[in-house]
CSV table of C-alpha atoms in Angstrom, one decimal:
chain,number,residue,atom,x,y,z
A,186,UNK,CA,27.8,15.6,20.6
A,187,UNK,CA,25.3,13.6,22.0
A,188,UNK,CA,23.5,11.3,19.4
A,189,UNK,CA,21.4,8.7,21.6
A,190,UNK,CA,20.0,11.0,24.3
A,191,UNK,CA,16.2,10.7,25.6
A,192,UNK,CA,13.4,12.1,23.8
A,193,UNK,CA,12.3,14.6,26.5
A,194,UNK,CA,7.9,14.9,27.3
A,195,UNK,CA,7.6,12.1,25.1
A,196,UNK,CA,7.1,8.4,25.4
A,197,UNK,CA,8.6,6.2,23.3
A,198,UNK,CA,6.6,3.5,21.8
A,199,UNK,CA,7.4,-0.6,22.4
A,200,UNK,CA,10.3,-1.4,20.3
A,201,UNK,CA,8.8,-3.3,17.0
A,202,UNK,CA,10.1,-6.3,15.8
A,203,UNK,CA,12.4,-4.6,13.1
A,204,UNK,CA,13.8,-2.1,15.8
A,205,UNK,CA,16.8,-2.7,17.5
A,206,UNK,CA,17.4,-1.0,21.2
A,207,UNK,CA,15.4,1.8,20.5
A,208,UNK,CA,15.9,3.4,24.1
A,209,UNK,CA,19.3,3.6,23.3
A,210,UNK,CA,18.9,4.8,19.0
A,211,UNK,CA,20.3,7.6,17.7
A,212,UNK,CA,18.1,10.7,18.6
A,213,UNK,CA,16.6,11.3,15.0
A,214,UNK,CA,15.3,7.7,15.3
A,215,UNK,CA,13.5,7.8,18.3
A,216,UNK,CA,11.9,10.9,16.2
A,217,UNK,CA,11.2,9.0,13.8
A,218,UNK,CA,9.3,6.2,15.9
A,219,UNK,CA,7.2,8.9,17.8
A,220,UNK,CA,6.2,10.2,14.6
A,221,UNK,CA,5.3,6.8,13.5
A,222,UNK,CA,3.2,6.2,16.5
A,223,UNK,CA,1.3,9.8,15.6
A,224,UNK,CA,0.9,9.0,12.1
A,225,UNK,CA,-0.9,5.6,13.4
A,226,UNK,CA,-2.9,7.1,15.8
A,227,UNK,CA,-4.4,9.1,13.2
A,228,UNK,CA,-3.2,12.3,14.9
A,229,UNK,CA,-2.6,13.1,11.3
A,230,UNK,CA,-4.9,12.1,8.6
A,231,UNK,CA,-3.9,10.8,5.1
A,232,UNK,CA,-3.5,14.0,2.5
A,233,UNK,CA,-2.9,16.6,5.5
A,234,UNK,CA,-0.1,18.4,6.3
A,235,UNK,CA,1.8,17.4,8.9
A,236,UNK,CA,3.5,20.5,11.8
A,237,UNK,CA,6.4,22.1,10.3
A,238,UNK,CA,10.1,21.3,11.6
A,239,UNK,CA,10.4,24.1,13.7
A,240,UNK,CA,7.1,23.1,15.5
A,241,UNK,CA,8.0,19.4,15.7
A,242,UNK,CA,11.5,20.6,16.9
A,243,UNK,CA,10.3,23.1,19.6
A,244,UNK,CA,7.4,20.2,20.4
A,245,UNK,CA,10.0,17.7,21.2
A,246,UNK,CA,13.0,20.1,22.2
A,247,UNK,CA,15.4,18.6,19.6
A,248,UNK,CA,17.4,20.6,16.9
A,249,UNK,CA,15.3,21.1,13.5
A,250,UNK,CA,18.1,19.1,11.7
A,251,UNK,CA,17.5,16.2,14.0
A,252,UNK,CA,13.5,16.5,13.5
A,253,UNK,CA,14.6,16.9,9.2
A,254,UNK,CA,16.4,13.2,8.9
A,255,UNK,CA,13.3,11.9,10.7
A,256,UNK,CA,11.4,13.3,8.6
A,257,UNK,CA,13.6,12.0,5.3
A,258,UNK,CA,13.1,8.5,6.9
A,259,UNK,CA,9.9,8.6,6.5
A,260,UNK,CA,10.0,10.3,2.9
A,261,UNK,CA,11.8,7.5,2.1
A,262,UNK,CA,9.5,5.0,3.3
A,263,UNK,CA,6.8,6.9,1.5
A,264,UNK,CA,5.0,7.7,5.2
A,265,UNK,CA,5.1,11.4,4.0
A,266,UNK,CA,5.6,13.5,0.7
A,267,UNK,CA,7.3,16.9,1.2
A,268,UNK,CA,6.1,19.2,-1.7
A,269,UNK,CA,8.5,22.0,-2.7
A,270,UNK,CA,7.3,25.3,-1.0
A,271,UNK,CA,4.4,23.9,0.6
A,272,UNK,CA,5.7,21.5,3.2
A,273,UNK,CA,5.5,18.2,4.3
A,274,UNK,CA,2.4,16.2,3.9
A,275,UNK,CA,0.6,12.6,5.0
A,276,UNK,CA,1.2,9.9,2.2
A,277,UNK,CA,-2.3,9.4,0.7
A,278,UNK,CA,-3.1,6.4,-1.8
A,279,UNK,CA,-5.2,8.3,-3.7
A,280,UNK,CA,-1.3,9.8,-5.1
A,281,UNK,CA,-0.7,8.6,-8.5
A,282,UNK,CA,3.1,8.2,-7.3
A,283,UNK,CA,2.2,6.0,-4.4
A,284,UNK,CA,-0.6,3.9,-7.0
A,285,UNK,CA,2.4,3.3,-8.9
A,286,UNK,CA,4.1,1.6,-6.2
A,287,UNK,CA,1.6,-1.4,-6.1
A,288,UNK,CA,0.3,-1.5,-9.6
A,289,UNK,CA,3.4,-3.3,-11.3
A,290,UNK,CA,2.0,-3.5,-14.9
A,291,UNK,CA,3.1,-1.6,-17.5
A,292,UNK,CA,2.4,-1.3,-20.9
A,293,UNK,CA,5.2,-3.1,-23.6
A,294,UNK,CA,4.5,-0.1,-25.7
A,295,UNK,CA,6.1,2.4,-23.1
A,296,UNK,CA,9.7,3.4,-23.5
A,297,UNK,CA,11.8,1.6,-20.5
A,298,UNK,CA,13.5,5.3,-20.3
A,299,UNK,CA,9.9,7.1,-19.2
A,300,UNK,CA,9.6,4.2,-16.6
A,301,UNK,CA,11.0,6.5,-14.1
A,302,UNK,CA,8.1,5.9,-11.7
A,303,UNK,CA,7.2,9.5,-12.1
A,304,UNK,CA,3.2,10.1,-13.3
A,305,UNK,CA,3.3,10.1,-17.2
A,306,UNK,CA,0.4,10.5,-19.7
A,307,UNK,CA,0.7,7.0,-21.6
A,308,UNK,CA,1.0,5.2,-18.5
A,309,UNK,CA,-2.5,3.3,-17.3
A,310,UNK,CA,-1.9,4.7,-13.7
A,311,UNK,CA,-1.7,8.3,-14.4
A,312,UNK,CA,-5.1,8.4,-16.7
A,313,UNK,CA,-6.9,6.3,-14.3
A,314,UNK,CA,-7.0,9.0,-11.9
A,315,UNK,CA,-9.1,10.8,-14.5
A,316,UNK,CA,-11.2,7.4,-14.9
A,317,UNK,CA,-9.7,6.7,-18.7
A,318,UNK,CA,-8.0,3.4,-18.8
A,319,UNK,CA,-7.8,1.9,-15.2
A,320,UNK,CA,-11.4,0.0,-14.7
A,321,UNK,CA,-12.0,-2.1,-11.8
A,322,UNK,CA,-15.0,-4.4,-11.8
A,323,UNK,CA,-16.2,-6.1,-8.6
A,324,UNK,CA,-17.2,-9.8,-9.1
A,325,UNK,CA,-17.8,-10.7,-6.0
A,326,UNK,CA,-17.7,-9.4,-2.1
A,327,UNK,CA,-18.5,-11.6,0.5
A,328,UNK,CA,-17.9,-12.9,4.2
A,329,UNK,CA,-15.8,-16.1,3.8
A,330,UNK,CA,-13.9,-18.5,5.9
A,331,UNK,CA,-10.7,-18.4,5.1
A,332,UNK,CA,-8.1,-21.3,4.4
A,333,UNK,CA,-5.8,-22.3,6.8
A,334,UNK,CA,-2.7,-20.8,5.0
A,335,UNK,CA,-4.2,-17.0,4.9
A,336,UNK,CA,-5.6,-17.2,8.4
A,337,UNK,CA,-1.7,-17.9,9.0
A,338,UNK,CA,-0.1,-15.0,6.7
A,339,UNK,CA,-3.1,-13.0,8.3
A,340,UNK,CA,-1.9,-13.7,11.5
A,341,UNK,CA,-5.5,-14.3,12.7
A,342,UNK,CA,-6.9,-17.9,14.3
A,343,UNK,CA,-8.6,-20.3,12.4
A,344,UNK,CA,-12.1,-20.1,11.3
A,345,UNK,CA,-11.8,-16.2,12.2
A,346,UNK,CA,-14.2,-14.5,9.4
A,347,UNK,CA,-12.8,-12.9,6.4
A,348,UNK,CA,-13.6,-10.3,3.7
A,349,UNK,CA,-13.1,-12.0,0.1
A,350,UNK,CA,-12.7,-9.9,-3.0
A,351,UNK,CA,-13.0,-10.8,-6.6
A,352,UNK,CA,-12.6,-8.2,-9.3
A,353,UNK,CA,-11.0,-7.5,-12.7
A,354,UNK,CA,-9.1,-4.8,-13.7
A,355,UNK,CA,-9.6,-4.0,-17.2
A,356,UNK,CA,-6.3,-2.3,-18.8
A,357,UNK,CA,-6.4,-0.3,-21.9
A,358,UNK,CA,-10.3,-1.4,-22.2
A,359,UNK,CA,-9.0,-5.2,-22.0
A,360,UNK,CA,-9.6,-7.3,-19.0
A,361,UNK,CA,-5.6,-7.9,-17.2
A,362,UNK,CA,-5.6,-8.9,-14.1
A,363,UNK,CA,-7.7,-11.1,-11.9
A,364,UNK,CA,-7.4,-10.1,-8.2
A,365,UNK,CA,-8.9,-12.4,-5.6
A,366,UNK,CA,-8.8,-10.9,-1.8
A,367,UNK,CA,-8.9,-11.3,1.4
A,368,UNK,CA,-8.9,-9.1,4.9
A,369,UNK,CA,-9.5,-9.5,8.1
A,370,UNK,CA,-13.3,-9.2,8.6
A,371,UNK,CA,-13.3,-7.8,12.2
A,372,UNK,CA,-10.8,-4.9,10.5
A,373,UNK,CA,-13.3,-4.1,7.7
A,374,UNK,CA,-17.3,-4.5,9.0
A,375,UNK,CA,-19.2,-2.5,6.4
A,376,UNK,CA,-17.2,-3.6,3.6
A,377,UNK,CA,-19.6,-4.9,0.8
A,378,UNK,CA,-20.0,-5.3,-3.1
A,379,UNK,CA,-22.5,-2.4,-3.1
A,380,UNK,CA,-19.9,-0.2,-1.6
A,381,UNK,CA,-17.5,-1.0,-3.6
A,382,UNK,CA,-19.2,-0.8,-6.9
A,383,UNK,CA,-20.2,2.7,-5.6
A,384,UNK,CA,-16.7,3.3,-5.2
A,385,UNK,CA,-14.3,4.2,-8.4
A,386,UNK,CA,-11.0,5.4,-6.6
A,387,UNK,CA,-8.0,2.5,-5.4
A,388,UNK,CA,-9.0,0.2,-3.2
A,389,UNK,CA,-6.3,1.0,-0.5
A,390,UNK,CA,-7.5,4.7,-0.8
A,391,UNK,CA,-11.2,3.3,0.3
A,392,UNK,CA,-9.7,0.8,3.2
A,393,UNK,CA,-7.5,4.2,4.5
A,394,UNK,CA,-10.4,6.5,4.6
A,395,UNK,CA,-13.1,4.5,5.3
A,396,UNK,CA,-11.4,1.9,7.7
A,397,UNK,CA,-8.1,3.9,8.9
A,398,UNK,CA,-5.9,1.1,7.3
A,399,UNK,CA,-3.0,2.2,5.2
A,400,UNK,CA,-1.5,-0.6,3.7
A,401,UNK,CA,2.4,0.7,4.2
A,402,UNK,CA,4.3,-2.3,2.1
A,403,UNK,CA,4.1,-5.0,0.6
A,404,UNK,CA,5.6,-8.2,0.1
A,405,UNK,CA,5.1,-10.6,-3.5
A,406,UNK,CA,6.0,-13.7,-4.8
A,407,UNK,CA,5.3,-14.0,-8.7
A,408,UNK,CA,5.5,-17.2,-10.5
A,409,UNK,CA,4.5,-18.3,-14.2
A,410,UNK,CA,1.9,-20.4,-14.4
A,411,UNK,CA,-1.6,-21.4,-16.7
A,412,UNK,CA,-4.7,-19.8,-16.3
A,413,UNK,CA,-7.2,-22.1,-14.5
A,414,UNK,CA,-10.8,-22.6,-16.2
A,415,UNK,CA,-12.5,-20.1,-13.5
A,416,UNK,CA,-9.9,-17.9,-14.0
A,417,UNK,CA,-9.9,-18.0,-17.9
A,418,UNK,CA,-13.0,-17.0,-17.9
A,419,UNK,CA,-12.7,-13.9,-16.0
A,420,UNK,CA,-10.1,-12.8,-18.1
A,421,UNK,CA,-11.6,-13.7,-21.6
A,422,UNK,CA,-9.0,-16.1,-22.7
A,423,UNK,CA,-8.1,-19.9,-22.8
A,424,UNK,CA,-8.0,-22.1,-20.5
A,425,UNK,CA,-4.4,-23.1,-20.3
A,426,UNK,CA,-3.0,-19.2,-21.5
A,427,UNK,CA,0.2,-18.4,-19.6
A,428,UNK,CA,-0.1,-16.3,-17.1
A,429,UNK,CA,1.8,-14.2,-14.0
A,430,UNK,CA,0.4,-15.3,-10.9
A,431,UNK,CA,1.3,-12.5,-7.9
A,432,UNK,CA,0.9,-13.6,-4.2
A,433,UNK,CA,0.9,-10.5,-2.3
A,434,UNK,CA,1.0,-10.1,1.5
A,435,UNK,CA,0.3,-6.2,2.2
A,436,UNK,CA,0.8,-4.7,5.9
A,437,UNK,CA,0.0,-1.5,8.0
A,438,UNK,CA,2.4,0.1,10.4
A,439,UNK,CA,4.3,-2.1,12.7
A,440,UNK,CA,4.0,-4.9,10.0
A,441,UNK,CA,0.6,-5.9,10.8
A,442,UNK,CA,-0.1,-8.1,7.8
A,443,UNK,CA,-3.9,-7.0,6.9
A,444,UNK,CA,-4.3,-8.5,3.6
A,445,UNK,CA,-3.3,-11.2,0.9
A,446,UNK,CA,-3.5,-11.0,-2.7
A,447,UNK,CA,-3.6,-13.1,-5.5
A,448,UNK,CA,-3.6,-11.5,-8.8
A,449,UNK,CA,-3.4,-13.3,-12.3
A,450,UNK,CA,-1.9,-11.3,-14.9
A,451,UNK,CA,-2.4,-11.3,-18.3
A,452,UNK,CA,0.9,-10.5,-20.4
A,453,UNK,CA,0.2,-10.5,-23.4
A,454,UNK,CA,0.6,-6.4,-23.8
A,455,UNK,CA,1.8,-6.1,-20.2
A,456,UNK,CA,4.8,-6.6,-18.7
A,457,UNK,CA,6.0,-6.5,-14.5
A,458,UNK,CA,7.8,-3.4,-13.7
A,459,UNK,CA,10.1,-3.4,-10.6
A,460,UNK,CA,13.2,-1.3,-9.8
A,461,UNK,CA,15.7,-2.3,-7.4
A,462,UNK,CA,18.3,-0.1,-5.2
C-alpha cells in the first residue's frame, strides 16, 4: 500500500510554515493542501458547493476514500460543511455555526448543557441572523497609521496605512462589547463607515465577499482589566467597571495574519464561552 505517492497532473503548493515535508506526506494530505490552494484561489466561492468525491477523485486519479479524509480535514478545520444528502459545501461566515466560533459571549441565563455550539433560539448568535438581538453600531471608520506593535502582529512595515474600526455591539438591547480594529489598508480599499453602516450581516461575512478575505482562525489573549474613561463611555458604564479585555489576532489561509482585535467586554450578564478538545 502506497501512502506518500505523488499527486499526479497536479502541482503541489510551497510547503507552509506548519507543513512538514509535504513532497513526501501521506497522499490524503497532499489532497488536502491542493484543495487548500483551490479554496484560496477562489476556484470555489464561500456558500458553494464544492465537486463531489468521485469528481475530485477521478480529477486527481486517487481513490474516493483518499479524496474523503481530505476532505474530513478540512470539515474539521471548518474550511468546508458537508450537509447530509446534499454534499459538501464552502464554509461561509454568514453560518450561524461558524459566527459562533468567534463570538465567545454568552448569556449567564443559558443552561451550560444547551452550550453545545449548535444554533439555539435563546442564544444572541442564532436571533441575530434574523436581526433580533445582535446589533452592531459603527463609531468610527477611518484610514489610520498604525502603532508599531500591530504593524508587527500585521506583519506589514511601519507607517504602512491601516483600516481602523470602532463599533459596539449591543447584546440583548444593552451595549457589551467594545471592538476597536484594525486591517491592512492595501487588503481592504473601499472599506468605509458608510459601507459599513449600510451593511447589517458579520463583519467577516462583508471582508469574505466583498474583499475575498476569510478570516480562517484566530488566536486571543483575554485578560481582566478596568474600563478606561473613552471606553466607559461607549459602553454606558463607569469608569473603572471591570471588564474582559480580548486581544485577538485573526488570519487567512496560510496564516496570513490580516487583522487584530481588541474587544472590551462587559460581564455583567455575559460570560466567555470556550470549549477545549
Amino acid at each position: 500500500m502506497a501512502t506518500t505517492a505523488s499527486v499526479e497532473h497536479e502541482e503541489l503548493p510551497a510547503p507552509s510554515p506548519d507543513e512538514v515535508a509535504p513532497r513526501f506526506a501521506p497522499l490524503y494530505r497532499q489532497i488536502k493542501t491542493l484543495l487548500t490552494k483551490r479554496l484560496r484561489a477562489g476556484e470555489w466561492k464561500p456558500g458553494e458547493p464544492i465537486p463531489s468525491e468521485t469528481e475530485l477523485a477521478a480529477r486527481f486519479r486517487v481513490s474516493q476514500g483518499t479524496v474523503r479524509k481530505a476532505i474530513d480535514e478540512l470539515a474539521a478545520d471548518n474550511l468546508l460543511v458537508r450537509r447530509q444528502g446534499r454534499g459538501t459545501f464552502v464554509a461561509s461566515h454568514l453560518e450561524v455555526r461558524t459566527q459562533f466560533r468567534f463570538l465567545r459571549l454568552r448569556p449567564d441565563d443559558l443552561p451550560e448543557a444547551k452550550l453545545t455550539g449548535e444554533p439555539h433560539p435563546a442564544m444572541p448568535g442564532e436571533r441575530s441572523v434574523q436581526g433580533q438581538v445582535l446589533r452592531s453600531q459603527v463609531l468610527e471608520c477611518r484610514r489610520a497609521r498604525g502603532s508599531a506593535e500591530i504593524s508587527r502582529v500585521l506583519q506589514l512595515r511601519a507607517g504602512e496605512p491601516l483600516i481602523q474600526i470602532r463599533r459596539v455591539l449591543d447584546l440583548e438591547g444593552e451595549p457589551t462589547v467594545l471592538d476597536e480594529i484594525w486591517l491592512p489598508g492595501a487588503r481592504f480599499r473601499g472599506l468605509t463607515a458608510e459601507r459599513l453602516a449600510n451593511y447589517s450581516g458579520p463583519l467577516y461575512a462583508l471582508l469574505e465577499a466583498e474583499f475575498g478575505v476569510r478570516m480562517i482562525r484566530a488566536e486571543e489573549r483575554i485578560k481582566a482589566v478596568t474600563a478606561p474613561a473613552d471606553v466607559a463611555r461607549a459602553l454606558h458604564v463607569k469608569a473603572g467597571t471591570p471588564l474582559l479585555r480580548v486581544d485577538r489576532v485573526s488570519s487567512t489561509y496560510e496564516s496570513e495574519p490580516v487583522e487584530f482585535r481588541r474587544g472590551w467586554c462587559l460581564t455583567a450578564r455575559h460570560h466567555y464561552y470556550n470549549e477545549l478538545g
